[in-house]
Amino acid sequence: MTRPDARTLAVVTAVAALCLLVTLIVWRRQDLVGVVLALLCVLFAIVAGVSVAAARQSDDETAGETPPAAASPLPEPLGIDADTLDALDSRDALRAVRDRRRGLDEG
């Protein structure tokens, strides 16, 4: 047996959740059976929602969108290691390092 499509699963579980909801409303059971039916209704509603999201995602992927470009590699460190930063307690020195880094990144 093949695995059902996301749309098929969404429709089936939505119909099942609706049937359980109608059953709960008509019977008005307030015992263990009512609790089990309510939990099944919630479970089917969650599965239907996830299936709808999966169907939308597969539609977006098959719509011919180009895959996102690979992330650009991180810039090389500017020769400042943790020991150097620990040695710089002055705010002015840290500001100068940040300004230097910004100047190299922009240019």
Tab-separated table of C-alpha atoms in Angstrom:
chain	number	residue	atom	x	y	z
A	1	MET	CA	0.000	0.000	0.000
A	2	THR	CA	1.393	3.400	-0.924
A	3	ARG	CA	1.678	6.290	1.441
A	4	PRO	CA	-1.239	8.744	1.113
A	5	ASP	CA	-0.688	12.223	-0.286
A	6	ALA	CA	-0.642	15.103	2.205
A	7	ARG	CA	-3.855	16.535	0.751
A	8	THR	CA	-5.640	13.186	1.025
A	9	LEU	CA	-4.516	12.766	4.602
A	10	ALA	CA	-5.630	16.307	5.439
A	11	VAL	CA	-9.098	15.739	3.993
A	12	VAL	CA	-9.578	12.370	5.668
A	13	THR	CA	-8.455	13.557	9.087
A	14	ALA	CA	-10.478	16.772	8.829
A	15	VAL	CA	-13.614	14.776	8.015
A	16	ALA	CA	-12.868	12.381	10.876
A	17	ALA	CA	-12.394	15.294	13.299
A	18	LEU	CA	-15.648	16.858	12.128
A	19	CYS	CA	-17.511	13.564	12.571
A	20	LEU	CA	-16.124	13.172	16.081
A	21	LEU	CA	-17.082	16.754	16.918
A	22	VAL	CA	-20.638	16.210	15.720
A	23	THR	CA	-20.782	12.975	17.697
A	24	LEU	CA	-19.626	14.784	20.821
A	25	ILE	CA	-22.207	17.519	20.378
A	26	VAL	CA	-25.080	15.104	19.705
A	27	TRP	CA	-24.298	12.578	22.443
A	28	ARG	CA	-23.274	15.089	25.138
A	29	ARG	CA	-21.359	12.376	26.944
A	30	GLN	CA	-19.519	13.470	30.060
A	31	ASP	CA	-17.711	10.292	30.916
A	32	LEU	CA	-14.574	8.487	29.806
A	33	VAL	CA	-15.985	7.861	26.333
A	34	GLY	CA	-16.599	11.593	25.880
A	35	VAL	CA	-13.055	12.418	26.955
A	36	VAL	CA	-11.599	9.836	24.563
A	37	LEU	CA	-13.719	11.173	21.705
A	38	ALA	CA	-12.629	14.734	22.487
A	39	LEU	CA	-8.959	13.736	22.555
A	40	LEU	CA	-9.326	11.891	19.253
A	41	CYS	CA	-11.018	14.943	17.769
A	42	VAL	CA	-8.090	17.143	18.835
A	43	LEU	CA	-5.580	14.604	17.532
A	44	PHE	CA	-7.288	14.409	14.146
A	45	ALA	CA	-7.477	18.205	13.937
A	46	ILE	CA	-3.733	18.483	14.637
A	47	VAL	CA	-2.902	15.835	12.029
A	48	ALA	CA	-5.105	17.660	9.511
A	49	GLY	CA	-3.350	20.951	10.211
A	50	VAL	CA	0.101	19.435	9.854
A	51	SER	CA	-0.954	17.729	6.632
A	52	VAL	CA	-2.196	21.024	5.213
A	53	ALA	CA	1.138	22.639	6.086
A	54	ALA	CA	3.005	19.763	4.419
A	55	ALA	CA	0.863	20.105	1.293
A	56	ARG	CA	1.545	23.839	1.128
A	57	GLN	CA	5.254	23.276	1.590
A	58	SER	CA	5.372	20.691	-1.181
A	59	ASP	CA	3.446	23.089	-3.437
A	60	ASP	CA	6.001	25.792	-2.751
A	61	GLU	CA	8.887	23.453	-3.514
A	62	THR	CA	7.370	22.238	-6.781
A	63	ALA	CA	6.374	25.732	-7.908
A	64	GLY	CA	9.761	26.127	-9.515
A	65	GLU	CA	11.340	28.267	-6.870
A	66	THR	CA	15.081	28.335	-7.048
A	67	PRO	CA	16.733	26.919	-3.962
A	68	PRO	CA	18.171	29.524	-1.641
A	69	ALA	CA	21.760	30.416	-2.293
A	70	ALA	CA	24.344	28.877	-0.057
A	71	ALA	CA	25.173	31.001	2.921
A	72	SER	CA	28.210	33.146	2.388
A	73	PRO	CA	31.191	31.997	4.397
A	74	LEU	CA	31.915	33.901	7.547
A	75	PRO	CA	34.486	36.655	7.171
A	76	GLU	CA	37.983	35.890	8.255
A	77	PRO	CA	38.882	37.036	11.755
A	78	LEU	CA	40.850	40.250	11.876
A	79	GLY	CA	43.666	38.868	13.950
A	80	ILE	CA	41.871	39.578	17.211
A	81	ASP	CA	41.613	36.585	19.471
A	82	ALA	CA	39.972	36.143	22.854
A	83	ASP	CA	43.166	36.954	24.751
A	84	THR	CA	43.491	40.273	22.951
A	85	LEU	CA	39.896	41.164	23.722
A	86	ASP	CA	40.397	40.242	27.376
A	87	ALA	CA	43.399	42.537	27.518
A	88	LEU	CA	41.369	45.442	26.143
A	89	ASP	CA	39.235	46.667	29.026
A	90	SER	CA	39.009	50.170	27.777
A	91	ARG	CA	35.800	51.078	26.025
A	92	ASP	CA	37.744	53.294	23.670
A	93	ALA	CA	39.953	50.382	22.613
A	94	LEU	CA	36.925	48.154	22.020
A	95	ARG	CA	35.251	50.923	20.046
A	96	ALA	CA	38.390	51.294	17.905
A	97	VAL	CA	38.391	47.564	17.209
A	98	ARG	CA	34.704	47.690	16.208
A	99	ASP	CA	35.300	50.703	13.976
A	100	ARG	CA	38.230	48.956	12.342
A	101	ARG	CA	36.120	45.867	11.711
A	102	ARG	CA	33.293	47.933	10.232
A	103	GLY	CA	35.728	49.758	7.995
A	104	LEU	CA	37.106	46.493	6.626
A	105	ASP	CA	33.645	44.957	6.175
A	106	GLU	CA	32.332	47.943	4.209
A	107	GLY	CA	35.368	48.307	1.982
